[in-house]
Short mmCIF file of C-alpha atoms in Angstrom, two decimals:
data_model
loop_
_atom_site.label_atom_id
_atom_site.label_comp_id
_atom_site.label_asym_id
_atom_site.label_seq_id
_atom_site.Cartn_x
_atom_site.Cartn_y
_atom_site.Cartn_z
CA UNK A 1 -0.02 0.00 0.00
CA UNK A 2 1.43 3.33 -0.93
CA UNK A 3 0.94 6.63 0.91
CA UNK A 4 -1.31 7.91 -1.93
CA UNK A 5 -3.82 5.09 -1.40
CA UNK A 6 -4.36 5.90 2.26
CA UNK A 7 -7.48 7.99 2.82
CA UNK A 8 -7.67 10.70 5.37
CA UNK A 9 -10.57 10.47 7.74
CA UNK A 10 -12.19 13.79 8.69
CA UNK A 11 -14.17 12.65 11.65
CA UNK A 12 -11.99 11.28 14.39
CA UNK A 13 -13.52 9.56 17.39
CA UNK A 14 -11.37 9.54 20.50
CA UNK A 15 -12.22 7.05 23.21
CA UNK A 16 -13.35 8.70 26.36
CA UNK A 17 -12.57 7.46 29.81
CA UNK A 18 -15.51 5.67 31.51
CA UNK A 19 -15.37 5.29 35.21
CA UNK A 20 -17.63 2.98 37.15
CA UNK A 21 -18.06 3.97 40.71
CA UNK A 22 -18.59 1.09 43.03
CA UNK A 23 -19.38 1.82 46.63
CA UNK A 24 -20.48 -0.28 49.48
CA UNK A 25 -24.09 0.97 49.33
CA UNK A 26 -24.67 -0.06 45.70
CA UNK A 27 -23.13 -3.50 46.38
CA UNK A 28 -25.42 -3.91 49.38
CA UNK A 29 -28.49 -2.91 47.28
CA UNK A 30 -27.60 -5.45 44.62
CA UNK A 31 -27.21 -8.19 47.25
CA UNK A 32 -30.58 -7.23 48.74
CA UNK A 33 -32.35 -7.35 45.33
CA UNK A 34 -30.81 -10.76 44.65
CA UNK A 35 -31.90 -12.11 48.11
CA UNK A 36 -35.45 -10.75 47.62
CA UNK A 37 -35.83 -12.28 44.15
CA UNK A 38 -34.42 -15.59 45.43
CA UNK A 39 -36.97 -15.59 48.29
CA UNK A 40 -39.81 -14.86 45.87
CA UNK A 41 -38.82 -17.84 43.74
CA UNK A 42 -38.56 -20.03 46.78
CA UNK A 43 -41.96 -18.93 48.09
CA UNK A 44 -43.53 -19.44 44.68
CA UNK A 45 -42.28 -23.05 44.64
CA UNK A 46 -43.69 -23.58 48.15
CA UNK A 47 -47.04 -22.09 47.11
CA UNK A 48 -47.22 -24.42 44.08
CA UNK A 49 -46.49 -27.46 46.27
CA UNK A 50 -49.11 -26.43 48.82
CA UNK A 51 -51.66 -25.92 46.03
CA UNK A 52 -50.91 -29.32 44.53
CA UNK A 53 -51.20 -30.96 47.95
CA UNK A 54 -54.58 -29.28 48.53
CA UNK A 55 -55.86 -30.36 45.13
CA UNK A 56 -54.85 -33.92 45.80
CA UNK A 57 -56.53 -33.89 49.22
CA UNK A 58 -59.72 -32.44 47.71
CA UNK A 59 -59.69 -35.10 45.02
CA UNK A 60 -59.41 -37.76 47.71
CA UNK A 61 -62.27 -36.23 49.71
CA UNK A 62 -64.48 -36.05 46.63
CA UNK A 63 -63.63 -39.65 45.69
CA UNK A 64 -64.41 -40.94 49.14
CA UNK A 65 -67.69 -39.00 49.22
CA UNK A 66 -68.68 -40.37 45.84
CA UNK A 67 -67.76 -43.90 47.00
CA UNK A 68 -69.83 -43.41 50.20
CA UNK A 69 -72.89 -42.32 48.23
CA UNK A 70 -72.38 -45.19 45.78
CA UNK A 71 -72.20 -47.69 48.65
CA UNK A 72 -75.35 -46.30 50.29
CA UNK A 73 -77.39 -46.37 47.08
CA UNK A 74 -76.84 -50.08 46.51
CA UNK A 75 -80.55 -50.57 45.73
CA UNK A 76 -81.23 -51.22 42.05
CA UNK A 77 -84.69 -49.71 41.66
CA UNK A 78 -84.90 -50.60 38.00
CA UNK A 79 -84.45 -54.30 38.80
CA UNK A 80 -86.96 -54.13 41.68
CA UNK A 81 -89.61 -52.38 39.55
CA UNK A 82 -89.11 -54.85 36.67
CA UNK A 83 -90.30 -57.76 38.84
CA UNK A 84 -94.05 -58.37 39.20
CA UNK A 85 -95.67 -57.72 42.51
CA UNK A 86 -92.98 -55.31 43.76
CA UNK A 87 -95.63 -53.35 45.71
CA UNK A 88 -94.26 -49.92 44.94
CA UNK A 89 -96.27 -46.97 43.59
CA UNK A 90 -94.50 -45.39 40.59
CA UNK A 91 -95.09 -41.69 40.10
CA UNK A 92 -94.24 -40.61 36.52
CA UNK A 93 -92.82 -37.16 35.83
CA UNK A 94 -93.92 -35.87 33.38
CA UNK A 95 -97.19 -37.76 33.19
CA UNK A 96 -97.09 -37.99 29.39
CA UNK A 97 -94.09 -37.76 27.06
CA UNK A 98 -93.90 -36.68 23.44
CA UNK A 99 -93.39 -39.60 21.08
CA UNK A 100 -90.52 -39.59 18.59
CA UNK A 101 -87.79 -38.74 21.12
CA UNK A 102 -85.35 -40.93 23.00
CA UNK A 103 -85.89 -40.66 26.78
CA UNK A 104 -83.76 -41.46 29.77
CA UNK A 105 -85.33 -42.42 33.03
CA UNK A 106 -84.11 -42.01 36.60
CA UNK A 107 -85.74 -43.67 39.56
CA UNK A 108 -85.76 -41.92 42.93
CA UNK A 109 -87.08 -43.61 46.06
CA UNK A 110 -89.32 -41.19 47.95
CA UNK A 111 -90.24 -43.54 50.85
CA UNK A 112 -90.91 -47.20 51.47
CA UNK A 113 -93.85 -47.37 49.10
CA UNK A 114 -93.33 -44.69 46.47
CA UNK A 115 -90.77 -44.27 43.67
CA UNK A 116 -90.48 -41.18 41.40
CA UNK A 117 -89.68 -41.96 37.73
CA UNK A 118 -88.20 -38.84 36.11
CA UNK A 119 -88.12 -39.00 32.29
CA UNK A 120 -85.92 -36.58 30.32
CA UNK A 121 -85.69 -36.28 26.53
CA UNK A 122 -82.11 -37.10 25.55
CA UNK A 123 -82.14 -34.99 22.43
CA UNK A 124 -83.12 -31.75 24.21
CA UNK A 125 -80.81 -28.88 23.40
CA UNK A 126 -79.65 -30.30 20.09
CA UNK A 127 -80.31 -28.66 16.76
CA UNK A 128 -81.43 -30.65 13.82
CA UNK A 129 -79.00 -31.00 10.96
CA UNK A 130 -81.40 -29.20 8.64
CA UNK A 131 -81.41 -26.08 10.83
CA UNK A 132 -77.59 -26.03 11.04
CA UNK A 133 -77.28 -26.11 7.25
CA UNK A 134 -79.59 -23.09 6.97
CA UNK A 135 -77.52 -21.15 9.56
CA UNK A 136 -74.26 -21.96 7.68
CA UNK A 137 -75.41 -20.15 4.54
CA UNK A 138 -73.70 -16.78 4.30
CA UNK A 139 -74.99 -13.74 2.41
CA UNK A 140 -73.26 -13.03 -0.91
CA UNK A 141 -70.14 -10.87 -0.78
CA UNK A 142 -70.38 -7.57 -2.66
CA UNK A 143 -67.55 -5.93 -4.51
CA UNK A 144 -67.06 -2.10 -4.28
CA UNK A 145 -68.91 -1.66 -7.60
CA UNK A 146 -71.97 -3.48 -6.24
CA UNK A 147 -71.58 -6.79 -8.10
CA UNK A 148 -71.50 -10.05 -6.17
CA UNK A 149 -68.20 -11.86 -5.69
CA UNK A 150 -68.26 -15.36 -7.31
CA UNK A 151 -67.87 -18.35 -4.98
CA UNK A 152 -64.40 -19.93 -5.04
CA UNK A 153 -65.81 -23.32 -6.05
CA UNK A 154 -66.12 -22.35 -9.72
CA UNK A 155 -62.76 -20.62 -10.03
CA UNK A 156 -59.69 -22.39 -11.33
CA UNK A 157 -56.59 -22.59 -9.15
CA UNK A 158 -53.95 -19.94 -9.77
CA UNK A 159 -50.74 -21.18 -11.42
CA UNK A 160 -47.98 -22.31 -9.07
CA UNK A 161 -44.78 -20.31 -9.06
CA UNK A 162 -41.63 -21.90 -10.36
CA UNK A 163 -39.14 -22.13 -7.44
CA UNK A 164 -35.53 -22.55 -8.49
CA UNK A 165 -36.40 -24.44 -11.68
CA UNK A 166 -38.38 -27.12 -9.80
CA UNK A 167 -41.49 -28.06 -11.65
CA UNK A 168 -44.87 -27.90 -9.84
CA UNK A 169 -46.22 -31.11 -8.27
CA UNK A 170 -48.11 -33.44 -10.60
CA UNK A 171 -51.85 -32.82 -11.04
CA UNK A 172 -54.43 -34.86 -9.18
CA UNK A 173 -55.08 -36.83 -12.37
CA UNK A 174 -51.93 -38.86 -11.75
CA UNK A 175 -53.39 -40.08 -8.46
CA UNK A 176 -56.46 -41.23 -10.30
CA UNK A 177 -54.24 -43.21 -12.70
CA UNK A 178 -52.44 -44.83 -9.74
CA UNK A 179 -55.75 -45.78 -8.24
CA UNK A 180 -56.90 -47.23 -11.57
CA UNK A 181 -53.67 -49.31 -11.79
CA UNK A 182 -54.18 -50.56 -8.24
CA UNK A 183 -57.76 -51.56 -9.14
CA UNK A 184 -56.53 -53.43 -12.23
CA UNK A 185 -54.01 -55.37 -10.20
CA UNK A 186 -56.62 -56.31 -7.57
#
C-alpha cells in the first residue's frame, strides 16, 4: 500500500474514559435485590407445592364422598320395579311424554312405598341438521362496484410459481391413474 492510497478520515472519534463507581451501598443494594428475588422464587415453589397438595386432598375427599354415596345407594330400583308384585307406587314425571324422542329415566325412592320416575328427553338442546345447514349459509359478498363476488368453487386454481427451476407437483389426475392401476391389479 502506498501513501497515496491511504485516505484521510475527517471525523475522528477519540475514546473517552468511563469510570464505574462502586461503593459499598450499591453493592449492598444489589445483594438485597438478589436475596429478595431468590426468596420470591422459593416462596412461589412452596405455594405451588401447597396448592398441589390441597388439590390432591380435595380429590381424595371427593372420591371418598362419591364412594360413600355409591355404597349407600346399592338398591337397584330398575331391577326391583321390573319384577311383578313389587308393591311400589310409581309416580311418573312428566305424566305424558312426546313420542318420537329418545328418553332417559331415573328412579328416585321417595319412601318405602313410592318411587319417582323422572323422564328426560335425551335430544333436548340439540339442533337438527337441517337447521344447522340453513344457519351456515352466508349472504353473498359484494364488490365495491356493487356486483357479487363469485364463490371460489367455480374458479380455477392460480398457477403455481416456479421455485428454483423445480416443476410444480403433478396434477391430481396422476393419483387417479395410480388408483386405476391398483384396481386393475386387484
